[in-house]
XYZ file of C-alpha atoms in Angstrom:
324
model
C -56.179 -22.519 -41.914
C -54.609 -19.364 -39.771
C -56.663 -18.007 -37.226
C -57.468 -14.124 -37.502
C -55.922 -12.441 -34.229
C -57.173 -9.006 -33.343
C -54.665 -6.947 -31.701
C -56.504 -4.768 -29.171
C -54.900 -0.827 -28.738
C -56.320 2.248 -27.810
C -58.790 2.944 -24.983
C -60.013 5.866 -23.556
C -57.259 6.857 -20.935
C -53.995 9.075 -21.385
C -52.269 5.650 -21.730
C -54.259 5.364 -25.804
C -50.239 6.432 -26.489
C -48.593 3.174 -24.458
C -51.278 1.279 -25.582
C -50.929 2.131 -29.135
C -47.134 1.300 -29.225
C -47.536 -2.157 -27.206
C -50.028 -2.633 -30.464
C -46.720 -2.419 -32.307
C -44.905 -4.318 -30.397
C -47.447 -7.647 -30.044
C -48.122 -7.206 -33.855
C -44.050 -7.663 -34.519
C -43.784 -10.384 -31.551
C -46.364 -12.759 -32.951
C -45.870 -14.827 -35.590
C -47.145 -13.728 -38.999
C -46.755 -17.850 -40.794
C -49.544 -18.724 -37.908
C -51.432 -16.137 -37.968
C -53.533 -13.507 -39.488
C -52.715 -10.060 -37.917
C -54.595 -7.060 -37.376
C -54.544 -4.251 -35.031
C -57.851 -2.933 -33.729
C -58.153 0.444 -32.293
C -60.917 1.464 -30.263
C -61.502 4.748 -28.325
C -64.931 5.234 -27.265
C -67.825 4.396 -29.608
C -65.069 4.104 -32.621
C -63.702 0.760 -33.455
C -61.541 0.417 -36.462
C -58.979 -2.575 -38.180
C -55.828 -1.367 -39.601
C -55.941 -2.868 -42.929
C -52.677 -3.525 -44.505
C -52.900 -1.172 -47.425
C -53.047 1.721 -44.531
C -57.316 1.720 -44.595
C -59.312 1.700 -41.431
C -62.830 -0.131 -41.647
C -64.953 -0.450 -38.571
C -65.394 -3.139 -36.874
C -69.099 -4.906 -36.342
C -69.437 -5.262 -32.641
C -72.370 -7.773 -32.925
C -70.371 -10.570 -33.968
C -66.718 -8.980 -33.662
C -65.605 -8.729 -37.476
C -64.985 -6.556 -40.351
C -65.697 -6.976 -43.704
C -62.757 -6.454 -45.710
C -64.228 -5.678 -49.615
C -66.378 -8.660 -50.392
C -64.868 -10.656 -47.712
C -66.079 -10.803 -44.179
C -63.590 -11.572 -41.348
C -64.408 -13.133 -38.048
C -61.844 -12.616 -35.554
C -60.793 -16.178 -33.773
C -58.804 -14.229 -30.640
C -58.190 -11.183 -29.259
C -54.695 -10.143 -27.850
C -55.992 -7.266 -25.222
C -53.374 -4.182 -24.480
C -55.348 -1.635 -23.853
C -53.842 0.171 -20.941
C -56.483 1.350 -18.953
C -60.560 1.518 -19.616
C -62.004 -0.425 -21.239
C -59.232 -3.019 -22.205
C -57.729 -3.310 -18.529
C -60.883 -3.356 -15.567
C -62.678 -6.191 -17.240
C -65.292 -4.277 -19.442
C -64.054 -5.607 -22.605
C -63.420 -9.198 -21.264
C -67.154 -8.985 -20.306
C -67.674 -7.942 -24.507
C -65.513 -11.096 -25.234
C -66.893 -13.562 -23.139
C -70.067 -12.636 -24.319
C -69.246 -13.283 -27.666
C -67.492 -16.317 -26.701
C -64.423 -15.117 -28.535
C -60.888 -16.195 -26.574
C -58.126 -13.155 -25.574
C -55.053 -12.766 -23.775
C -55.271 -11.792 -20.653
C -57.569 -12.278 -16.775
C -61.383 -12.388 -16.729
C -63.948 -9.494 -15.180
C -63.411 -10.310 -11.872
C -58.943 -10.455 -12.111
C -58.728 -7.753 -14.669
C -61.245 -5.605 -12.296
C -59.375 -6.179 -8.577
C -56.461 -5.282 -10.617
C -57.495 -2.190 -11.955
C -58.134 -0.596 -8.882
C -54.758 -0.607 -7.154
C -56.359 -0.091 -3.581
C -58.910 -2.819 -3.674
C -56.201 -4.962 -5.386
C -53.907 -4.313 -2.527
C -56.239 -4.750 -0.036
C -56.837 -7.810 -0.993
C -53.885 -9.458 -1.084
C -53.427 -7.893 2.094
C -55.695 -10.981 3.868
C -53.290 -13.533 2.372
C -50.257 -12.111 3.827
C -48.461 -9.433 1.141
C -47.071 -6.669 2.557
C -48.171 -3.366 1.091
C -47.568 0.273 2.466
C -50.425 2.253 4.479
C -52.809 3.995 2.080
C -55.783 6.054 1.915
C -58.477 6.179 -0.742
C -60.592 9.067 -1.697
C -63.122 8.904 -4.113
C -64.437 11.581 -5.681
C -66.039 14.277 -3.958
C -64.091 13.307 -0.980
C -61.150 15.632 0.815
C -58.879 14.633 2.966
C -57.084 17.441 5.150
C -53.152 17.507 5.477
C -53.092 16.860 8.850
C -54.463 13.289 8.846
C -52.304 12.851 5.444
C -49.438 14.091 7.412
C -50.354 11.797 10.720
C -51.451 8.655 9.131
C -49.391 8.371 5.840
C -46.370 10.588 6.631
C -44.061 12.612 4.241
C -42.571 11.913 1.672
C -45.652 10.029 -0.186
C -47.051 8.931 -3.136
C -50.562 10.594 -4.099
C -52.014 9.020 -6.935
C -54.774 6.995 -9.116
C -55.887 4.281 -7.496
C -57.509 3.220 -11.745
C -54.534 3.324 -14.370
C -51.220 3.758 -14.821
C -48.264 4.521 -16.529
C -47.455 6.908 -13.715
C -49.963 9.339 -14.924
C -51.315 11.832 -12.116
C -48.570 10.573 -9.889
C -46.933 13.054 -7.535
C -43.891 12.398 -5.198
C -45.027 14.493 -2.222
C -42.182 16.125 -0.230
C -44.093 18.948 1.733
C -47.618 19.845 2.965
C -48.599 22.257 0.252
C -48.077 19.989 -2.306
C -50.935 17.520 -0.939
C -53.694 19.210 -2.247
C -52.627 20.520 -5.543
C -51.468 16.648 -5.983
C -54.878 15.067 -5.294
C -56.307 17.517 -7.534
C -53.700 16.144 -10.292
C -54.608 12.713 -9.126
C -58.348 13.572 -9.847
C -57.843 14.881 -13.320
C -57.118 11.296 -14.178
C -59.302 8.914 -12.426
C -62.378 9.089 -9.772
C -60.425 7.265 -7.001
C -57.495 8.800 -5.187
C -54.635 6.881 -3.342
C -52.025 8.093 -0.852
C -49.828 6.076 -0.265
C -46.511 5.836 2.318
C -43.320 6.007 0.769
C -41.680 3.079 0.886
C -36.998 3.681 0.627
C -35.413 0.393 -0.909
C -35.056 -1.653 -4.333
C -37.854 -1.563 -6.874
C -38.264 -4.913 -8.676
C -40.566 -6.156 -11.164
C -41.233 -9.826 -12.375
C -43.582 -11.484 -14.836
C -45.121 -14.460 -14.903
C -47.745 -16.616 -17.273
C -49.231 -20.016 -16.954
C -50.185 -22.268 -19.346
C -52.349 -25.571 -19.462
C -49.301 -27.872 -19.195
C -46.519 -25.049 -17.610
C -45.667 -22.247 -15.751
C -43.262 -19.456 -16.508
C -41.687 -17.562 -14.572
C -39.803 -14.627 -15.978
C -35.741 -13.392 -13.816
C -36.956 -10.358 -11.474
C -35.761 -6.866 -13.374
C -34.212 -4.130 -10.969
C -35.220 -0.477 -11.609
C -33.045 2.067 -11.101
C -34.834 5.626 -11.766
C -32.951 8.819 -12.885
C -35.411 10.398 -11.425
C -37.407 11.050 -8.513
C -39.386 7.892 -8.864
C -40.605 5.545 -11.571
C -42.440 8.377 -13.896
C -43.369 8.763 -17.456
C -40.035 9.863 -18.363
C -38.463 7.199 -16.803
C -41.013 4.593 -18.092
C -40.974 5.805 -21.901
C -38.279 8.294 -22.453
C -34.987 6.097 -21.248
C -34.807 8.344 -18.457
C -33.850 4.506 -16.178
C -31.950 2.051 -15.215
C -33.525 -1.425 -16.158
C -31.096 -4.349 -14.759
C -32.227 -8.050 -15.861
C -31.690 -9.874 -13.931
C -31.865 -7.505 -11.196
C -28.589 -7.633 -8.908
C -30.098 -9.246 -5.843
C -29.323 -13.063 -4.540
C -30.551 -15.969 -5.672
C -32.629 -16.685 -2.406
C -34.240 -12.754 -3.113
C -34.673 -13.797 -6.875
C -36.910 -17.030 -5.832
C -39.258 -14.903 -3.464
C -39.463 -12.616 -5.551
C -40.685 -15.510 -8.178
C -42.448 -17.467 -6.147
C -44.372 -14.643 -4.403
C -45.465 -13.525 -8.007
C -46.309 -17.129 -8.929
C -48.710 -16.852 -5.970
C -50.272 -13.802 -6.670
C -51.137 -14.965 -9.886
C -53.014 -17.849 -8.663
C -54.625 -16.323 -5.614
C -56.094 -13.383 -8.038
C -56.874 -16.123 -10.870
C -54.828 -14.720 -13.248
C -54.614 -15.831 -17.063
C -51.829 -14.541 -20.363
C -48.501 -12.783 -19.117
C -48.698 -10.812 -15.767
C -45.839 -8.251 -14.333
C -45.504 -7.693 -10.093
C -43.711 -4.588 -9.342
C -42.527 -4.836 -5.754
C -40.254 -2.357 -3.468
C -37.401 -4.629 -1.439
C -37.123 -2.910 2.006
C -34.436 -3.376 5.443
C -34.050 -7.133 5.915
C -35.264 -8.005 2.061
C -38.873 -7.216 3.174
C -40.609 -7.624 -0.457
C -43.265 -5.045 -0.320
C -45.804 -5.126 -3.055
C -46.242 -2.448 -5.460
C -49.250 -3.208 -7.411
C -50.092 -6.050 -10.048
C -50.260 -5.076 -13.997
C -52.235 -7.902 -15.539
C -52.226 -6.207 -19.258
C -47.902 -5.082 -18.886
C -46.437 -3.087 -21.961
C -45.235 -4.794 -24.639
C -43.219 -2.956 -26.376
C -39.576 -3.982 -27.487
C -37.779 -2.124 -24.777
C -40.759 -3.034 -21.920
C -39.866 -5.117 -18.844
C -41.588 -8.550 -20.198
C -39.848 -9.010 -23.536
C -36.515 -8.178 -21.735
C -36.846 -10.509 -19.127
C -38.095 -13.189 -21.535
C -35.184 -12.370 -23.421
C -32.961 -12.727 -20.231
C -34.859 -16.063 -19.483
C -33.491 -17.545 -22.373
C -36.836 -17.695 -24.305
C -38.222 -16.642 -28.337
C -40.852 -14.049 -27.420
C -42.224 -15.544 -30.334
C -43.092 -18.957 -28.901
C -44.245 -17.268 -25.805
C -46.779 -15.409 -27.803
C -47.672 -19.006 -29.148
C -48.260 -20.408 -25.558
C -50.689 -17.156 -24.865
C -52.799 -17.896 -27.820
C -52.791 -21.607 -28.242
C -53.436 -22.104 -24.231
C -57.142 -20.862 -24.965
C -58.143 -23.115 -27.441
């Protein structure tokens, strides 16, 4: 008998549009002769299946099913990829784990270190990752120029420290454009990060471990038209994405090994993606940690599994079948 898979979309971010389309992208990825599909969307209090016949019913959140005419449906898994709240700082795992239905991706306490990119950083910080200096302001908090200017420097990143998708990100070049970019930075999240620009190679690398294997994906080297890694870049082709990245084969297998690490140190679970910035002397500099990565066709993960030699399709397997 197939077991009914929810895939989870939406959210209640501005990344409900990445979201959405890594919805597409699991639901093509995953195979249909297994499984029974269905995409649930939830933003805020609304949580709907996408029937097949193009009908939305809502979901029952006391047990986690639908009822589809005279038929109710219990869902056996959940595939998470919600960017953002609630699908990506461990609110919904808490929903799941309550309900004692299996999903994709890190518990409460992984998906919620994650989330926050400072306290993520931070952290990894004690077991010996190099990150660049930051500050974080929460809300309600200022920060003058002056102490951005002596103890981060210019150029430097002002941004979110909760989401992603380079929303609310500014480059900062000068010192009128701190404020007016922590103000952007606010209009998305309640936590602020500046953060020291960091010149080199951007990498990212994904990674996912099983009961019996681990996996880890060839590094992909990004290579912006832009000013940095931005929307445009991300989901309008505006970028360079090299797999596997053009770097040696000692760099590939820190790179791998270093994300290998991070996943166990942070207790990851499901696929993971590392972005990193390669400084003078190959000093791999950590980025942040994306434990719910797009998944759309033309996202990093199914073109380095792709690169990697491996059916995205059995990979989608492992995910679900490692949690029963």
């Amino acid at each position: 008998m197939k077991r009914n898979i929810a895939i989870v979309a939406g959210g209640d971010t501005s990344e409900i549009v990445v979201s959405l389309r890594s919805a597409q992208g699991i639901y093509s990825f995953i195979d249909k002769e297994k499984y029974n599909l269905y995409i649930v969307e939830m933003e805020g209090r609304r949580w709907e299946v996408q029937l097949p016949d193009g009908n939305r019913v809502p979901v029952d959140r006391n047990d986690f099913s639908f009822t589809n005419g005279t038929e109710k449906v219990v869902f056996d898994f959940a595939y998470i990829t919600i960017h953002g709240t609630p699908g990506e700082d461990g609110r919904l795992q808490g929903y799941f784990d309550m309900m004692r239905i299996p999903y994709s991706c890190c518990g409460v306490l992984a998906a919620a270190i994650t989330y926050d990119k400072f306290a993520c950083n931070q952290y990894l910080k004690a077991f010996g990752v190099r990150i660049a200096e930051s500050l974080l302001l929460r809300q309600g908090q200022s920060v003058s120029d002056e102490d951005v200017i002596e103890k981060i420097g210019l150029p430097c990143f002002i941004k979110p420290s909760l989401g992603g998708s380079s929303f609310g990100v500014t480059k900062v070049k000068t010192k009128e454009q701190i404020q007016p970019a922590i103000v952007k930075a606010f209009g998305e999240a309640e936590e602020v990060l500046v953060e020291a620009f960091m010149d080199g190679t951007e990498l990212t690398c994904g990674c996912y471990k099983t009961k019996e294997k681990t996996v880890i994906f060839p590094p992909t080297e990004v290579v912006t038209h832009n000013e940095f890694f931005d929307y445009d870049a991300k989901y309008n082709g505006q970028v360079d994405e090299i797999t596997p990245a053009r770097i040696s084969d000692e760099l590939t297998k820190r790179v791998q090994m270093l994300t290998s690490a991070i996943y166990d140190i942070l207790g990851c679970s499901g696929i993971i993606r590392v972005d990193y910035i390669v400084t003078d002397g190959e000093k791999l500099n950590l980025l942040e940690v994306n434990t719910t990565p797009g998944m759309t066709a033309t996202s990093f993960i199914p073109q380095q599994v792709r690169a990697a030699g491996l059916d995205i399709k059995d990979v989608m397997t492992d995910i679900i079948e490692n949690k029963f």
